[in-house]
Amino acid sequence: MIYLDNAATTFPKPEEVYEAVLSCMKNYGANPGRAGHKLALSAGRIIYEARENLSKLFNIDNPMNIIFTYNATDSLNLAIKGIVQKGDHIITTSMEHNSVIRPIKELEKIGVENTIVQCNELGELNPDDIKKAIKKNTKLIVTTHSSNVCGTIVDIEAIGKIAREMNITYLVDAAQTAGVYDIDVKKMNIDMLALPGHKGLLGPQGTGVLYLKEGVKLNQLREGGTGSKSEELTQPHIIPDRYESGTPNTPGIAGLNEGVKFILKEGIDKIRRYEEELTQYFIDGLKEIPMVKIYGPKNSKKQSSVVSINVGEEDSSEISYVLDSVFNIATRSGLHCAPLAHKTLGTFEQGTVRFSIGYFNNKEEINKALQALKSIVAEIK
Amino acid sequence: MIYLDNAATTFPKPEEVYEAVLSCMKNYGANPGRAGHKLALSAGRIIYEARENLSKLFNIDNPMNIIFTYNATDSLNLAIKGIVQKGDHIITTSMEHNSVIRPIKELEKIGVENTIVQCNELGELNPDDIKKAIKKNTKLIVTTHSSNVCGTIVDIEAIGKIAREMNITYLVDAAQTAGVYDIDVKKMNIDMLALPGHKGLLGPQGTGVLYLKEGVKLNQLREGGTGSKSEELTQPHIIPDRYESGTPNTPGIAGLNEGVKFILKEGIDKIRRYEEELTQYFIDGLKEIPMVKIYGPKNSKKQSSVVSINVGEEDSSEISYVLDSVFNIATRSGLHCAPLAHKTLGTFEQGTVRFSIGYFNNKEEINKALQALKSIVAEIK
């Protein structure tokens, strides 16, 4: 199987990730922060270590500003719903995933307004359009760092600057870039950063992260046991406990810790350059194939390692199906949970066939994918 | 290490659980329900199989009424907040965990009333007291199945009957009993059942379950990508997708599936009888030790395998610390995230030392725990 669905979840993971998950379950599978015995303390320590390593990766001063969640969707819901109230205004873009758009649409019911800034047909956002959308009651700007449909990269530093100047909270959805692109929360003025553990960060599924800048206060999504202030009937305000009710995914976080350590060891520039090179190689190969339409910038300096295409007027799910069943190549078809992005790109009816490249792919696999597409096109013609 | 903290998380797990987690990560670590390729389909299949096996265990007709969550706290927040609105009334008990009490207290802010029915000093609930608390606007009754502090079992069938008669939704928190006690959602009239995957169900941490009776509709806690109805900007109403936004913990659910299969294979009666026997043996031994005060029913027919004690007026955390550091025995001390339960038992100041027995404990370990307590008492006297 040639796995080119890394934008959904990276596969495989570094060997150390598997080992850490297993070792946690087998050797110290206790409940962190709930008891003082040795196994529980080991569990607590690995979680703290994961906070520290994530902090290194994103230039975060205080590891306690790292909140562990179920997945990036959980992080985004907490961040978006936690910060606004009735009468507030949110700005976002037409390239967002449903994990951003749907919570924002839900908030309309309680009187939170929104503006969805339109991107161009390559999925590109003009930061000035964000600035123009700011109103007196704008409380939050949310943008992705890179489109999950066509990879287009957003200039988050430019938007961070606007947000800072206007004193508006800036939330970045780094689902497609964390672990591959350099994200510096201080330099980029990011107030909240939502991350999936299981994509570029190379951890297991069932892990999400939300970074909260010192001083940013949210209403929590869930209340419950936190292992702290057990005597109180209301949620404690200690960070990160306030946002981390219930038993965390300790084995998953132990695995994520190893994923992040792997990235720190390899170096994020090396990872990014490698993915850029493969992506450009793939795009250049695609350009040679008749009937293949490529969406987005078609330039690996302007897009992450996500490439969406269509073959003539063929149904995208049909092409994905043939790639899987005949050529043993895993891709994703359809709307990729981002309907407005498809309206922006003009692919709402057809969907797209999405190839997403990871650090463990190689040129030979890309060649096979290109060859498979050539065969499919030859068959159709 | 003698592990007697199974009420926090069971440890160890059956070997098949470890193997399933690892096999999922290594062999089909793709994203379920998001693509049509072979690996994604395998991931989707294992999740469906887990729904089926959970349905068998709890006598649930439709596996699609099983919702996967992050943990039992997540399940309880979804169930409680999803069903009530301003003006409604909730009934619960003084033996609940903070994962029930804190969401209910939070709901006071939006005008949802509550009555906390007082249990007696053994933690016992009189079902009549629930009945008496019912008001015209009572929408929800929530009770635990067994106290996480002293194990006292609640007659959930009796309360289910009352709830059914009065047409009130009944939510059971089975955190301490699922996988050990026979829970039949139909016979017991349970409308919603909240479960942790990592306790009696023997799965990994990072897995929770909420069963919703056919026809029970909740407001979701989170919106996002569901892999279904991607074209819509609002959350789809399909079950379970509506409540399962974002990438699930596939390896965790694969492990949970094996935990549940282990229980189905062993037989739940065998598991319960074994734990009952060890628990009674432990209680009987404790009664022989001077200065040891035991809380709760002191009868394994009336309590789950959770036994809380104190030694004279000693601080509970001091006793737990000595058990761990000198005798290598893992217990939990303090308030166990259930302050009202401690007020009920009269242990709010001192907390308790909690021993919680699992299916992988044996009599020799119980003997060592009793011996350790005898030594501690001898030292203090």
JSON list of N, CA and C in Angstrom, two decimals, chain A residues 238-294:
[
{"chain": "A", "resi": 238, "resn": "ILE", "atom": "N", "xyz": [-7.36, 26.66, 37.87]},
{"chain": "A", "resi": 238, "resn": "ILE", "atom": "CA", "xyz": [-5.95, 26.38, 37.60]},
{"chain": "A", "resi": 238, "resn": "ILE", "atom": "C", "xyz": [-5.77, 25.94, 36.15]},
{"chain": "A", "resi": 239, "resn": "ILE", "atom": "N", "xyz": [-4.70, 26.40, 35.53]},
{"chain": "A", "resi": 239, "resn": "ILE", "atom": "CA", "xyz": [-4.36, 26.01, 34.16]},
{"chain": "A", "resi": 239, "resn": "ILE", "atom": "C", "xyz": [-3.28, 24.93, 34.23]},
{"chain": "A", "resi": 240, "resn": "PRO", "atom": "N", "xyz": [-3.33, 23.85, 33.49]},
{"chain": "A", "resi": 240, "resn": "PRO", "atom": "CA", "xyz": [-4.31, 23.48, 32.46]},
{"chain": "A", "resi": 240, "resn": "PRO", "atom": "C", "xyz": [-5.51, 22.70, 33.00]},
{"chain": "A", "resi": 241, "resn": "ASP", "atom": "N", "xyz": [-5.55, 22.42, 34.31]},
{"chain": "A", "resi": 241, "resn": "ASP", "atom": "CA", "xyz": [-6.60, 21.57, 34.89]},
{"chain": "A", "resi": 241, "resn": "ASP", "atom": "C", "xyz": [-8.01, 21.99, 34.48]},
{"chain": "A", "resi": 242, "resn": "ARG", "atom": "N", "xyz": [-8.21, 23.31, 34.45]},
{"chain": "A", "resi": 242, "resn": "ARG", "atom": "CA", "xyz": [-9.55, 23.80, 34.14]},
{"chain": "A", "resi": 242, "resn": "ARG", "atom": "C", "xyz": [-10.12, 23.21, 32.86]},
{"chain": "A", "resi": 243, "resn": "TYR", "atom": "N", "xyz": [-9.23, 22.98, 31.89]},
{"chain": "A", "resi": 243, "resn": "TYR", "atom": "CA", "xyz": [-9.68, 22.54, 30.56]},
{"chain": "A", "resi": 243, "resn": "TYR", "atom": "C", "xyz": [-9.43, 21.05, 30.33]},
{"chain": "A", "resi": 244, "resn": "GLU", "atom": "N", "xyz": [-8.97, 20.35, 31.33]},
{"chain": "A", "resi": 244, "resn": "GLU", "atom": "CA", "xyz": [-8.59, 18.94, 31.14]},
{"chain": "A", "resi": 244, "resn": "GLU", "atom": "C", "xyz": [-9.34, 18.01, 32.09]},
{"chain": "A", "resi": 245, "resn": "SER", "atom": "N", "xyz": [-10.65, 18.04, 32.07]},
{"chain": "A", "resi": 245, "resn": "SER", "atom": "CA", "xyz": [-11.43, 17.19, 32.97]},
{"chain": "A", "resi": 245, "resn": "SER", "atom": "C", "xyz": [-11.40, 15.74, 32.53]},
{"chain": "A", "resi": 246, "resn": "GLY", "atom": "N", "xyz": [-11.36, 14.86, 33.51]},
{"chain": "A", "resi": 246, "resn": "GLY", "atom": "CA", "xyz": [-11.42, 13.42, 33.22]},
{"chain": "A", "resi": 246, "resn": "GLY", "atom": "C", "xyz": [-10.05, 12.85, 32.91]},
{"chain": "A", "resi": 247, "resn": "THR", "atom": "N", "xyz": [-10.01, 11.54, 32.83]},
{"chain": "A", "resi": 247, "resn": "THR", "atom": "CA", "xyz": [-8.74, 10.86, 32.58]},
{"chain": "A", "resi": 247, "resn": "THR", "atom": "C", "xyz": [-8.24, 11.14, 31.18]},
{"chain": "A", "resi": 248, "resn": "PRO", "atom": "N", "xyz": [-6.99, 11.60, 31.04]},
{"chain": "A", "resi": 248, "resn": "PRO", "atom": "CA", "xyz": [-6.48, 11.87, 29.70]},
{"chain": "A", "resi": 248, "resn": "PRO", "atom": "C", "xyz": [-6.04, 10.59, 28.99]},
{"chain": "A", "resi": 249, "resn": "ASN", "atom": "N", "xyz": [-5.72, 10.73, 27.72]},
{"chain": "A", "resi": 249, "resn": "ASN", "atom": "CA", "xyz": [-5.22, 9.61, 26.92]},
{"chain": "A", "resi": 249, "resn": "ASN", "atom": "C", "xyz": [-3.72, 9.46, 27.18]},
{"chain": "A", "resi": 250, "resn": "THR", "atom": "N", "xyz": [-3.36, 8.94, 28.33]},
{"chain": "A", "resi": 250, "resn": "THR", "atom": "CA", "xyz": [-1.94, 8.90, 28.72]},
{"chain": "A", "resi": 250, "resn": "THR", "atom": "C", "xyz": [-1.08, 8.13, 27.71]},
{"chain": "A", "resi": 251, "resn": "PRO", "atom": "N", "xyz": [-1.47, 6.92, 27.27]},
{"chain": "A", "resi": 251, "resn": "PRO", "atom": "CA", "xyz": [-0.63, 6.24, 26.28]},
{"chain": "A", "resi": 251, "resn": "PRO", "atom": "C", "xyz": [-0.49, 7.05, 24.99]},
{"chain": "A", "resi": 252, "resn": "GLY", "atom": "N", "xyz": [-1.58, 7.67, 24.58]},
{"chain": "A", "resi": 252, "resn": "GLY", "atom": "CA", "xyz": [-1.54, 8.50, 23.37]},
{"chain": "A", "resi": 252, "resn": "GLY", "atom": "C", "xyz": [-0.59, 9.68, 23.53]},
{"chain": "A", "resi": 253, "resn": "ILE", "atom": "N", "xyz": [-0.64, 10.32, 24.69]},
{"chain": "A", "resi": 253, "resn": "ILE", "atom": "CA", "xyz": [0.23, 11.48, 24.94]},
{"chain": "A", "resi": 253, "resn": "ILE", "atom": "C", "xyz": [1.70, 11.02, 25.03]},
{"chain": "A", "resi": 254, "resn": "ALA", "atom": "N", "xyz": [1.91, 9.84, 25.60]},
{"chain": "A", "resi": 254, "resn": "ALA", "atom": "CA", "xyz": [3.28, 9.30, 25.65]},
{"chain": "A", "resi": 254, "resn": "ALA", "atom": "C", "xyz": [3.79, 9.08, 24.22]},
{"chain": "A", "resi": 255, "resn": "GLY", "atom": "N", "xyz": [2.92, 8.59, 23.34]},
{"chain": "A", "resi": 255, "resn": "GLY", "atom": "CA", "xyz": [3.30, 8.41, 21.94]},
{"chain": "A", "resi": 255, "resn": "GLY", "atom": "C", "xyz": [3.55, 9.75, 21.26]},
{"chain": "A", "resi": 256, "resn": "LEU", "atom": "N", "xyz": [2.67, 10.70, 21.50]},
{"chain": "A", "resi": 256, "resn": "LEU", "atom": "CA", "xyz": [2.82, 12.04, 20.92]},
{"chain": "A", "resi": 256, "resn": "LEU", "atom": "C", "xyz": [4.15, 12.66, 21.36]},
{"chain": "A", "resi": 257, "resn": "ASN", "atom": "N", "xyz": [4.50, 12.46, 22.62]},
{"chain": "A", "resi": 257, "resn": "ASN", "atom": "CA", "xyz": [5.77, 12.97, 23.12]},
{"chain": "A", "resi": 257, "resn": "ASN", "atom": "C", "xyz": [6.94, 12.46, 22.27]},
{"chain": "A", "resi": 258, "resn": "GLU", "atom": "N", "xyz": [6.89, 11.19, 21.91]},
{"chain": "A", "resi": 258, "resn": "GLU", "atom": "CA", "xyz": [7.95, 10.63, 21.07]},
{"chain": "A", "resi": 258, "resn": "GLU", "atom": "C", "xyz": [7.89, 11.18, 19.65]},
{"chain": "A", "resi": 259, "resn": "GLY", "atom": "N", "xyz": [6.68, 11.42, 19.15]},
{"chain": "A", "resi": 259, "resn": "GLY", "atom": "CA", "xyz": [6.55, 12.03, 17.82]},
{"chain": "A", "resi": 259, "resn": "GLY", "atom": "C", "xyz": [7.22, 13.40, 17.80]},
{"chain": "A", "resi": 260, "resn": "VAL", "atom": "N", "xyz": [6.96, 14.18, 18.85]},
{"chain": "A", "resi": 260, "resn": "VAL", "atom": "CA", "xyz": [7.53, 15.54, 18.93]},
{"chain": "A", "resi": 260, "resn": "VAL", "atom": "C", "xyz": [9.06, 15.46, 19.11]},
{"chain": "A", "resi": 261, "resn": "LYS", "atom": "N", "xyz": [9.50, 14.50, 19.92]},
{"chain": "A", "resi": 261, "resn": "LYS", "atom": "CA", "xyz": [10.96, 14.33, 20.09]},
{"chain": "A", "resi": 261, "resn": "LYS", "atom": "C", "xyz": [11.63, 13.96, 18.76]},
{"chain": "A", "resi": 262, "resn": "PHE", "atom": "N", "xyz": [10.95, 13.13, 17.99]},
{"chain": "A", "resi": 262, "resn": "PHE", "atom": "CA", "xyz": [11.47, 12.74, 16.66]},
{"chain": "A", "resi": 262, "resn": "PHE", "atom": "C", "xyz": [11.64, 14.00, 15.79]},
{"chain": "A", "resi": 263, "resn": "ILE", "atom": "N", "xyz": [10.63, 14.86, 15.82]},
{"chain": "A", "resi": 263, "resn": "ILE", "atom": "CA", "xyz": [10.68, 16.09, 15.00]},
{"chain": "A", "resi": 263, "resn": "ILE", "atom": "C", "xyz": [11.81, 17.00, 15.48]},
{"chain": "A", "resi": 264, "resn": "LEU", "atom": "N", "xyz": [11.93, 17.15, 16.79]},
{"chain": "A", "resi": 264, "resn": "LEU", "atom": "CA", "xyz": [12.99, 18.01, 17.34]},
{"chain": "A", "resi": 264, "resn": "LEU", "atom": "C", "xyz": [14.37, 17.47, 16.95]},
{"chain": "A", "resi": 265, "resn": "LYS", "atom": "N", "xyz": [14.48, 16.15, 16.91]},
{"chain": "A", "resi": 265, "resn": "LYS", "atom": "CA", "xyz": [15.76, 15.52, 16.60]},
{"chain": "A", "resi": 265, "resn": "LYS", "atom": "C", "xyz": [16.09, 15.65, 15.10]},
{"chain": "A", "resi": 266, "resn": "GLU", "atom": "N", "xyz": [15.09, 15.36, 14.26]},
{"chain": "A", "resi": 266, "resn": "GLU", "atom": "CA", "xyz": [15.31, 15.48, 12.82]},
{"chain": "A", "resi": 266, "resn": "GLU", "atom": "C", "xyz": [15.56, 16.93, 12.43]},
{"chain": "A", "resi": 267, "resn": "GLY", "atom": "N", "xyz": [14.83, 17.82, 13.08]},
{"chain": "A", "resi": 267, "resn": "GLY", "atom": "CA", "xyz": [14.88, 19.24, 12.71]},
{"chain": "A", "resi": 267, "resn": "GLY", "atom": "C", "xyz": [13.73, 19.56, 11.77]},
{"chain": "A", "resi": 268, "resn": "ILE", "atom": "N", "xyz": [12.97, 20.59, 12.12]},
{"chain": "A", "resi": 268, "resn": "ILE", "atom": "CA", "xyz": [11.75, 20.86, 11.38]},
{"chain": "A", "resi": 268, "resn": "ILE", "atom": "C", "xyz": [12.07, 21.35, 9.95]},
{"chain": "A", "resi": 269, "resn": "ASP", "atom": "N", "xyz": [13.21, 22.01, 9.78]},
{"chain": "A", "resi": 269, "resn": "ASP", "atom": "CA", "xyz": [13.58, 22.50, 8.44]},
{"chain": "A", "resi": 269, "resn": "ASP", "atom": "C", "xyz": [13.83, 21.33, 7.49]},
{"chain": "A", "resi": 270, "resn": "LYS", "atom": "N", "xyz": [14.50, 20.31, 8.02]},
{"chain": "A", "resi": 270, "resn": "LYS", "atom": "CA", "xyz": [14.78, 19.13, 7.20]},
{"chain": "A", "resi": 270, "resn": "LYS", "atom": "C", "xyz": [13.47, 18.45, 6.76]},
{"chain": "A", "resi": 271, "resn": "ILE", "atom": "N", "xyz": [12.56, 18.34, 7.71]},
{"chain": "A", "resi": 271, "resn": "ILE", "atom": "CA", "xyz": [11.26, 17.70, 7.41]},
{"chain": "A", "resi": 271, "resn": "ILE", "atom": "C", "xyz": [10.51, 18.51, 6.35]},
{"chain": "A", "resi": 272, "resn": "ARG", "atom": "N", "xyz": [10.46, 19.82, 6.56]},
{"chain": "A", "resi": 272, "resn": "ARG", "atom": "CA", "xyz": [9.72, 20.67, 5.62]},
{"chain": "A", "resi": 272, "resn": "ARG", "atom": "C", "xyz": [10.34, 20.62, 4.23]},
{"chain": "A", "resi": 273, "resn": "ARG", "atom": "N", "xyz": [11.67, 20.75, 4.19]},
{"chain": "A", "resi": 273, "resn": "ARG", "atom": "CA", "xyz": [12.34, 20.73, 2.87]},
{"chain": "A", "resi": 273, "resn": "ARG", "atom": "C", "xyz": [12.09, 19.43, 2.13]},
{"chain": "A", "resi": 274, "resn": "TYR", "atom": "N", "xyz": [12.12, 18.33, 2.88]},
{"chain": "A", "resi": 274, "resn": "TYR", "atom": "CA", "xyz": [11.90, 17.02, 2.26]},
{"chain": "A", "resi": 274, "resn": "TYR", "atom": "C", "xyz": [10.48, 16.94, 1.68]},
{"chain": "A", "resi": 275, "resn": "GLU", "atom": "N", "xyz": [9.51, 17.37, 2.47]},
{"chain": "A", "resi": 275, "resn": "GLU", "atom": "CA", "xyz": [8.12, 17.31, 1.99]},
{"chain": "A", "resi": 275, "resn": "GLU", "atom": "C", "xyz": [7.90, 18.28, 0.83]},
{"chain": "A", "resi": 276, "resn": "GLU", "atom": "N", "xyz": [8.53, 19.45, 0.91]},
{"chain": "A", "resi": 276, "resn": "GLU", "atom": "CA", "xyz": [8.43, 20.43, -0.19]},
{"chain": "A", "resi": 276, "resn": "GLU", "atom": "C", "xyz": [8.95, 19.84, -1.50]},
{"chain": "A", "resi": 277, "resn": "GLU", "atom": "N", "xyz": [10.08, 19.18, -1.38]},
{"chain": "A", "resi": 277, "resn": "GLU", "atom": "CA", "xyz": [10.72, 18.62, -2.57]},
{"chain": "A", "resi": 277, "resn": "GLU", "atom": "C", "xyz": [9.83, 17.55, -3.22]},
{"chain": "A", "resi": 278, "resn": "LEU", "atom": "N", "xyz": [9.31, 16.64, -2.38]},
{"chain": "A", "resi": 278, "resn": "LEU", "atom": "CA", "xyz": [8.43, 15.59, -2.91]},
{"chain": "A", "resi": 278, "resn": "LEU", "atom": "C", "xyz": [7.17, 16.20, -3.51]},
{"chain": "A", "resi": 279, "resn": "THR", "atom": "N", "xyz": [6.63, 17.21, -2.83]},
{"chain": "A", "resi": 279, "resn": "THR", "atom": "CA", "xyz": [5.39, 17.84, -3.30]},
{"chain": "A", "resi": 279, "resn": "THR", "atom": "C", "xyz": [5.61, 18.50, -4.66]},
{"chain": "A", "resi": 280, "resn": "GLN", "atom": "N", "xyz": [6.72, 19.24, -4.78]},
{"chain": "A", "resi": 280, "resn": "GLN", "atom": "CA", "xyz": [6.99, 19.91, -6.06]},
{"chain": "A", "resi": 280, "resn": "GLN", "atom": "C", "xyz": [7.22, 18.88, -7.16]},
{"chain": "A", "resi": 281, "resn": "TYR", "atom": "N", "xyz": [7.90, 17.81, -6.81]},
{"chain": "A", "resi": 281, "resn": "TYR", "atom": "CA", "xyz": [8.16, 16.73, -7.77]},
{"chain": "A", "resi": 281, "resn": "TYR", "atom": "C", "xyz": [6.83, 16.13, -8.26]},
{"chain": "A", "resi": 282, "resn": "PHE", "atom": "N", "xyz": [5.93, 15.95, -7.33]},
{"chain": "A", "resi": 282, "resn": "PHE", "atom": "CA", "xyz": [4.61, 15.39, -7.67]},
{"chain": "A", "resi": 282, "resn": "PHE", "atom": "C", "xyz": [3.83, 16.37, -8.55]},
{"chain": "A", "resi": 283, "resn": "ILE", "atom": "N", "xyz": [3.81, 17.64, -8.15]},
{"chain": "A", "resi": 283, "resn": "ILE", "atom": "CA", "xyz": [3.08, 18.66, -8.92]},
{"chain": "A", "resi": 283, "resn": "ILE", "atom": "C", "xyz": [3.64, 18.74, -10.35]},
{"chain": "A", "resi": 284, "resn": "ASP", "atom": "N", "xyz": [4.97, 18.77, -10.45]},
{"chain": "A", "resi": 284, "resn": "ASP", "atom": "CA", "xyz": [5.59, 18.86, -11.78]},
{"chain": "A", "resi": 284, "resn": "ASP", "atom": "C", "xyz": [5.21, 17.66, -12.64]},
{"chain": "A", "resi": 285, "resn": "GLY", "atom": "N", "xyz": [5.17, 16.48, -12.00]},
{"chain": "A", "resi": 285, "resn": "GLY", "atom": "CA", "xyz": [4.76, 15.27, -12.73]},
{"chain": "A", "resi": 285, "resn": "GLY", "atom": "C", "xyz": [3.30, 15.35, -13.16]},
{"chain": "A", "resi": 286, "resn": "LEU", "atom": "N", "xyz": [2.47, 15.86, -12.29]},
{"chain": "A", "resi": 286, "resn": "LEU", "atom": "CA", "xyz": [1.03, 15.98, -12.60]},
{"chain": "A", "resi": 286, "resn": "LEU", "atom": "C", "xyz": [0.80, 16.88, -13.80]},
{"chain": "A", "resi": 287, "resn": "LYS", "atom": "N", "xyz": [1.59, 17.95, -13.88]},
{"chain": "A", "resi": 287, "resn": "LYS", "atom": "CA", "xyz": [1.42, 18.92, -14.98]},
{"chain": "A", "resi": 287, "resn": "LYS", "atom": "C", "xyz": [1.60, 18.27, -16.35]},
{"chain": "A", "resi": 288, "resn": "GLU", "atom": "N", "xyz": [2.35, 17.18, -16.37]},
{"chain": "A", "resi": 288, "resn": "GLU", "atom": "CA", "xyz": [2.64, 16.50, -17.64]},
{"chain": "A", "resi": 288, "resn": "GLU", "atom": "C", "xyz": [1.50, 15.58, -18.07]},
{"chain": "A", "resi": 289, "resn": "ILE", "atom": "N", "xyz": [0.57, 15.32, -17.17]},
{"chain": "A", "resi": 289, "resn": "ILE", "atom": "CA", "xyz": [-0.47, 14.33, -17.50]},
{"chain": "A", "resi": 289, "resn": "ILE", "atom": "C", "xyz": [-1.70, 15.03, -18.06]},
{"chain": "A", "resi": 290, "resn": "PRO", "atom": "N", "xyz": [-2.11, 14.67, -19.27]},
{"chain": "A", "resi": 290, "resn": "PRO", "atom": "CA", "xyz": [-3.30, 15.32, -19.84]},
{"chain": "A", "resi": 290, "resn": "PRO", "atom": "C", "xyz": [-4.55, 15.02, -19.01]},
{"chain": "A", "resi": 291, "resn": "MET", "atom": "N", "xyz": [-5.51, 15.91, -19.08]},
{"chain": "A", "resi": 291, "resn": "MET", "atom": "CA", "xyz": [-6.81, 15.76, -18.39]},
{"chain": "A", "resi": 291, "resn": "MET", "atom": "C", "xyz": [-6.73, 15.99, -16.89]},
{"chain": "A", "resi": 292, "resn": "VAL", "atom": "N", "xyz": [-5.52, 16.07, -16.33]},
{"chain": "A", "resi": 292, "resn": "VAL", "atom": "CA", "xyz": [-5.42, 16.28, -14.87]},
{"chain": "A", "resi": 292, "resn": "VAL", "atom": "C", "xyz": [-5.48, 17.77, -14.56]},
{"chain": "A", "resi": 293, "resn": "LYS", "atom": "N", "xyz": [-6.44, 18.12, -13.73]},
{"chain": "A", "resi": 293, "resn": "LYS", "atom": "CA", "xyz": [-6.54, 19.52, -13.31]},
{"chain": "A", "resi": 293, "resn": "LYS", "atom": "C", "xyz": [-6.06, 19.61, -11.86]},
{"chain": "A", "resi": 294, "resn": "ILE", "atom": "N", "xyz": [-5.10, 20.49, -11.62]},
{"chain": "A", "resi": 294, "resn": "ILE", "atom": "CA", "xyz": [-4.54, 20.64, -10.27]},
{"chain": "A", "resi": 294, "resn": "ILE", "atom": "C", "xyz": [-5.12, 21.91, -9.64]}
]
